PDB file of C-alpha atoms in Angstrom:
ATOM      1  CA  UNK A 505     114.884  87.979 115.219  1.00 74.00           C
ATOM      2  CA  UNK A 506     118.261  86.914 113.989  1.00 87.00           C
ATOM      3  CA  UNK A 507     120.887  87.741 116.942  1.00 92.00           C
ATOM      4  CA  UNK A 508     124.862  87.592 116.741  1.00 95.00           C
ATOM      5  CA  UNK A 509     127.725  88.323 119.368  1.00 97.00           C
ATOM      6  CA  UNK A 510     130.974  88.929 117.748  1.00 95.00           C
ATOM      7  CA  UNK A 511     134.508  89.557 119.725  1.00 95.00           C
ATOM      8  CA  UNK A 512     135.263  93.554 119.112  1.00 93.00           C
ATOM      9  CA  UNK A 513     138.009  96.015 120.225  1.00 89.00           C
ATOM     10  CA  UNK A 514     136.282  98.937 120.862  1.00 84.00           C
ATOM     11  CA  UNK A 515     138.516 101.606 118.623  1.00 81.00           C
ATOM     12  CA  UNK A 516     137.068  99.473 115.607  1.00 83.00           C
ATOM     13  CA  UNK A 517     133.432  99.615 116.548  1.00 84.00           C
ATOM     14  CA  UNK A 518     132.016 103.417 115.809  1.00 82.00           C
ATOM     15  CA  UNK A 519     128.732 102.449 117.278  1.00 85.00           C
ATOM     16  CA  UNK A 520     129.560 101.386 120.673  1.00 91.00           C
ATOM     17  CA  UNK A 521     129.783 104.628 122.556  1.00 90.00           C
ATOM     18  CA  UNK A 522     126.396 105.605 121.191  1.00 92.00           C
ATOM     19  CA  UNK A 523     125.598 101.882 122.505  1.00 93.00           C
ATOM     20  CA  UNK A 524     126.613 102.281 126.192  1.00 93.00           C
ATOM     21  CA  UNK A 525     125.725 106.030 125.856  1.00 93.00           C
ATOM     22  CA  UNK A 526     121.803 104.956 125.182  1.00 94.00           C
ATOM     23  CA  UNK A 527     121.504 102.011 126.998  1.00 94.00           C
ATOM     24  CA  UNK A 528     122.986 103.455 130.172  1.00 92.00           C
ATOM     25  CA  UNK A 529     121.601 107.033 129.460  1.00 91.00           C
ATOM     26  CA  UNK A 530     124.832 108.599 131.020  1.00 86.00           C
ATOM     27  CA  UNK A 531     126.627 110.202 127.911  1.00 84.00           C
ATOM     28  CA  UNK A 532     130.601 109.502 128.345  1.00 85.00           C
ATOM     29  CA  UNK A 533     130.317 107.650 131.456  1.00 88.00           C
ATOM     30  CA  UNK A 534     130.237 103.882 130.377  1.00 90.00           C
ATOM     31  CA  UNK A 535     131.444 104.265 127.184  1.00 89.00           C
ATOM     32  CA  UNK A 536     134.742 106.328 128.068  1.00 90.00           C
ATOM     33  CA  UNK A 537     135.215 103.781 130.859  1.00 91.00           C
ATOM     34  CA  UNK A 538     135.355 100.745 128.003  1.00 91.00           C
ATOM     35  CA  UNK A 539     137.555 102.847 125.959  1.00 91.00           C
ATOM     36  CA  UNK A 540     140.334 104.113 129.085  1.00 91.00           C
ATOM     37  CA  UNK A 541     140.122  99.947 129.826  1.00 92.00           C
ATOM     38  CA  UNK A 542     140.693  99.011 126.284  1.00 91.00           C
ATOM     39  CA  UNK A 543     143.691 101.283 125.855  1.00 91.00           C
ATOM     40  CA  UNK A 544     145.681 101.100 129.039  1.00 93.00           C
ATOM     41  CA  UNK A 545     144.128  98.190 131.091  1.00 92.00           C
ATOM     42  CA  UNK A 546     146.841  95.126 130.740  1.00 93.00           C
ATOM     43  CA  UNK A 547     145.110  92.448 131.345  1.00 93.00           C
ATOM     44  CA  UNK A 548     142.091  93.753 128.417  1.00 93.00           C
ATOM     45  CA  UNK A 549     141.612  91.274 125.702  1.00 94.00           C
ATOM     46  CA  UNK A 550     139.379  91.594 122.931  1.00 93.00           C
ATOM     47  CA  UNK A 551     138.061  88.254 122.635  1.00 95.00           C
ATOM     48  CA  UNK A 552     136.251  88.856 125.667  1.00 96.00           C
ATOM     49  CA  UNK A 553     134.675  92.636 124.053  1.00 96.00           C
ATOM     50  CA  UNK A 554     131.162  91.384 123.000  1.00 97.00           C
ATOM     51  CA  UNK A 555     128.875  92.893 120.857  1.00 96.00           C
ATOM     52  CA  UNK A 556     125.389  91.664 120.509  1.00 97.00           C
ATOM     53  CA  UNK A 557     123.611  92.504 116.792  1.00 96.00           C
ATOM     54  CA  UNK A 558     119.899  91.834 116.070  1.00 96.00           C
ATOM     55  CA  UNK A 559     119.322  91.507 112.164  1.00 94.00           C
ATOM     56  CA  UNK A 560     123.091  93.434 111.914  1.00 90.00           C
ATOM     57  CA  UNK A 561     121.965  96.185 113.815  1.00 93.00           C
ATOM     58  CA  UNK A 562     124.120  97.151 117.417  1.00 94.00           C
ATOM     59  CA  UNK A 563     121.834  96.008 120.244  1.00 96.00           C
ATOM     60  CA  UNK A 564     124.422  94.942 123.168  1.00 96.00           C
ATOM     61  CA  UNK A 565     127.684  94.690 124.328  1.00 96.00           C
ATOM     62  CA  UNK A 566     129.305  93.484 127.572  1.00 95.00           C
ATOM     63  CA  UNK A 567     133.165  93.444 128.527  1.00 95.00           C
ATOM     64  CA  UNK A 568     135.031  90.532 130.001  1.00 95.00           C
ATOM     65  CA  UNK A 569     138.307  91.762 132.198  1.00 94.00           C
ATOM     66  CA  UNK A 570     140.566  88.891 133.586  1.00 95.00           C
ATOM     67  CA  UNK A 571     141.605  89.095 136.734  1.00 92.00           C
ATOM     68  CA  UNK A 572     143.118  87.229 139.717  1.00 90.00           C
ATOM     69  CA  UNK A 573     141.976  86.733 143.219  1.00 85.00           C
ATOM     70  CA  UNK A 574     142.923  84.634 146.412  1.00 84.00           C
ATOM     71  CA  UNK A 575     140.483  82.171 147.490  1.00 77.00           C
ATOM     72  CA  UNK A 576     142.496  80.186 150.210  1.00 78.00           C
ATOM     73  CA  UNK A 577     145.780  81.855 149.938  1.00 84.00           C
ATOM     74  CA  UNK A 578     145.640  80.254 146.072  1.00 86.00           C
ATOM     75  CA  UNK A 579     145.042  82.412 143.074  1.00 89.00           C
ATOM     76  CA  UNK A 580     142.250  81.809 141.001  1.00 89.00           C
ATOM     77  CA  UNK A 581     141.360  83.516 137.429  1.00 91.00           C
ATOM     78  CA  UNK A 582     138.202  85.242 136.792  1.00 91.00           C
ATOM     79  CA  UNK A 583     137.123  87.996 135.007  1.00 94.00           C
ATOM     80  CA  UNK A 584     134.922  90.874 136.069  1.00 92.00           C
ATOM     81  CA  UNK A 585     131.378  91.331 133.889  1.00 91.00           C
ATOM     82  CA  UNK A 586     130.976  95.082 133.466  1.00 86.00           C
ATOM     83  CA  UNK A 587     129.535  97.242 131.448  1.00 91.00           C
ATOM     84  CA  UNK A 588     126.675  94.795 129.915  1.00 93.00           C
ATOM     85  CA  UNK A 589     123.939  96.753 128.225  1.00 93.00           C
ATOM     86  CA  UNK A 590     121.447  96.592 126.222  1.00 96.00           C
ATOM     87  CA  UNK A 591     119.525  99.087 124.278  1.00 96.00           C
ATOM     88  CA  UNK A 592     115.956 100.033 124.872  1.00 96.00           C
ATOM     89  CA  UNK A 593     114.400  97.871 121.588  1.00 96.00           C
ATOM     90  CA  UNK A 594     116.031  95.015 122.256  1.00 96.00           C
ATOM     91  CA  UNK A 595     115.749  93.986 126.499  1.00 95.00           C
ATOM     92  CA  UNK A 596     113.820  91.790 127.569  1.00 93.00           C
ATOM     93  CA  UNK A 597     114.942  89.522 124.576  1.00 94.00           C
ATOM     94  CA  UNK A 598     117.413  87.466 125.879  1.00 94.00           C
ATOM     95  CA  UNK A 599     120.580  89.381 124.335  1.00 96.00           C
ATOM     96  CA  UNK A 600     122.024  90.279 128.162  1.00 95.00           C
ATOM     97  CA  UNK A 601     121.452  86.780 128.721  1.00 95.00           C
ATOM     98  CA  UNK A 602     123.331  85.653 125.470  1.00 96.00           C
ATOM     99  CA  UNK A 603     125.985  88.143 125.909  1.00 97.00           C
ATOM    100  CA  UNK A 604     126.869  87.038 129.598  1.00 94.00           C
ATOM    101  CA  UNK A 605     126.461  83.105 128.351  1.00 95.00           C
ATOM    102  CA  UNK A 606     128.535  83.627 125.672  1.00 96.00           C
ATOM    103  CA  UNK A 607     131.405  85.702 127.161  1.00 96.00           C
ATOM    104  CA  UNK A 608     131.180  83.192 130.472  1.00 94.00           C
ATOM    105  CA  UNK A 609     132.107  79.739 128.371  1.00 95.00           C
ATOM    106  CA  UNK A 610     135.191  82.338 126.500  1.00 96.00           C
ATOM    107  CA  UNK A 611     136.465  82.700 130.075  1.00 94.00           C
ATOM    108  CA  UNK A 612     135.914  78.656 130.760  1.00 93.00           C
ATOM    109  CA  UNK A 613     138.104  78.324 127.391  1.00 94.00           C
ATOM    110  CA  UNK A 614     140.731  80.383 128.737  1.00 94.00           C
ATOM    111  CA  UNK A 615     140.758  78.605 131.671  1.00 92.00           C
ATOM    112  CA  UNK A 616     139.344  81.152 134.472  1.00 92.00           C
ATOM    113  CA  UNK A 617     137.002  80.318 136.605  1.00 86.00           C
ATOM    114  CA  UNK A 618     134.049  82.836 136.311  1.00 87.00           C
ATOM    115  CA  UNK A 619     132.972  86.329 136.932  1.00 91.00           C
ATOM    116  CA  UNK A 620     132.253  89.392 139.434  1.00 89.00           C
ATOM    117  CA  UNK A 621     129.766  91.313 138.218  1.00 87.00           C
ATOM    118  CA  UNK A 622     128.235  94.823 140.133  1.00 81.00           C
ATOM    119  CA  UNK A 623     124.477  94.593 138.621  1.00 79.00           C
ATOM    120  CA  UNK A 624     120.660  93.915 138.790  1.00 82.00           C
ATOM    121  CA  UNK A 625     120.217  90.813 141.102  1.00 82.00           C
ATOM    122  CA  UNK A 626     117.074  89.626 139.195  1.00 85.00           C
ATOM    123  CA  UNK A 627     118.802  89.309 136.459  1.00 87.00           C
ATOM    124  CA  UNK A 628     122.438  88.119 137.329  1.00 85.00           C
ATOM    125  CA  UNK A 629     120.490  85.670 139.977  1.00 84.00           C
ATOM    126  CA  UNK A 630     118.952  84.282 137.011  1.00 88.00           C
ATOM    127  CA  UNK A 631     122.088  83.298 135.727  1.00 86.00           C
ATOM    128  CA  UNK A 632     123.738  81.910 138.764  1.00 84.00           C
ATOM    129  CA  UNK A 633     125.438  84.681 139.920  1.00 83.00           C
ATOM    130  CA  UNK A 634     124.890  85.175 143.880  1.00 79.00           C
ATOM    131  CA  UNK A 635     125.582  88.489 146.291  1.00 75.00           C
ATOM    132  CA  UNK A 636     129.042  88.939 147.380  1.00 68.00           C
ATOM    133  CA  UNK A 637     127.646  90.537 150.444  1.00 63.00           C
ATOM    134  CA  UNK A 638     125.035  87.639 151.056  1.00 59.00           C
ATOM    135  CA  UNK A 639     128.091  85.040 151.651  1.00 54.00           C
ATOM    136  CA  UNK A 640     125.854  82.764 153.122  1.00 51.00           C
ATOM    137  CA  UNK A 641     124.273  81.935 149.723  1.00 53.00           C
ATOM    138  CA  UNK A 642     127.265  82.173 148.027  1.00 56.00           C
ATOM    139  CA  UNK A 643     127.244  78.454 146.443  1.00 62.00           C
ATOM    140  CA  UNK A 644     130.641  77.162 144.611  1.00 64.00           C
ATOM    141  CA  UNK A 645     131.091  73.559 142.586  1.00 69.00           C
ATOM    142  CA  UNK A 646     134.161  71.181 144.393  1.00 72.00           C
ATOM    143  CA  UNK A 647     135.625  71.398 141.707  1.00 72.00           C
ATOM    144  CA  UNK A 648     136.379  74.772 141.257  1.00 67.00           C
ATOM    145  CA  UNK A 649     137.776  75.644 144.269  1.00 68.00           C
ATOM    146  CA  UNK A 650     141.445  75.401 145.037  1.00 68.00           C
ATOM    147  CA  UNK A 651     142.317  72.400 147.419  1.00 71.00           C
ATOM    148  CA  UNK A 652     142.369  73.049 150.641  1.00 61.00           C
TER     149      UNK A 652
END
């Protein structure tokens, strides 16, 4: 298996509502959302629109949308991690796992901070990611929060 991520903007990828479509098996749910964020959301950027291929062929995509929040009364950039999916044929490969990877150290280049994600806590765990409603085990480096 020969996987790929390349950036994207959605109106020049036929394939990815099909994409979302099948992998979330909710036809224009997913895939409308990516395309309503792409065209009117201000803060979208294409270099964080991810498309995983396996041997050229679509397998997974995950969008990347910056955002700010207050931590402290300081703001700090993120992004929030949603859609991310994967078709059928190609999960339990590791191409969620690339695709979040990958779009996470675009986001360190760009100078945010990290992600929000809403998804499976097996596998966001996996990666670090902890429960915002668990804020007990909500773990954060020194030097990524704002001084006090």
């Amino acid at each position: 298996m020969s996987a790929t991520i390349r950036t994207i903007h959605t109106s020049e990828e036929p394939s990815l509502s099909g994409l979302l479509e099948t992998a979330f098996e909710r036809p224009d749910r997913e895939s409308r959302f990516v395309e309503l964020l792409a065209e009117h959301h201000p803060n979208f950027d294409p270099g964080l629109s991810l498309l995983a291929e396996v041997d050229g062929q679509a397998a997974g995509y995950t969008l990347f949308l910056p955002r700010e929040i207050t931590v402290r009364g300081v703001k700090v950039s993120l992004a929030v991690a949603t859609p991310l999916g994967v078709l059928p044929q190609f999960r339990e490969q590791g191409i969620g796992r690339m695709l979040t990877m990958t779009g996470l150290s675009a986001l360190a280049d760009r100078g945010m901070r990290g992600a929000i994600t809403i998804g499976g806590p097996d596998f966001y765990g996996a990666l670090g990611f902890a429960s915002a409603f668990d804020l007990h085990a909500v773990q954060a480096r020194p030097e990524h929060l704002p001084p006090a």
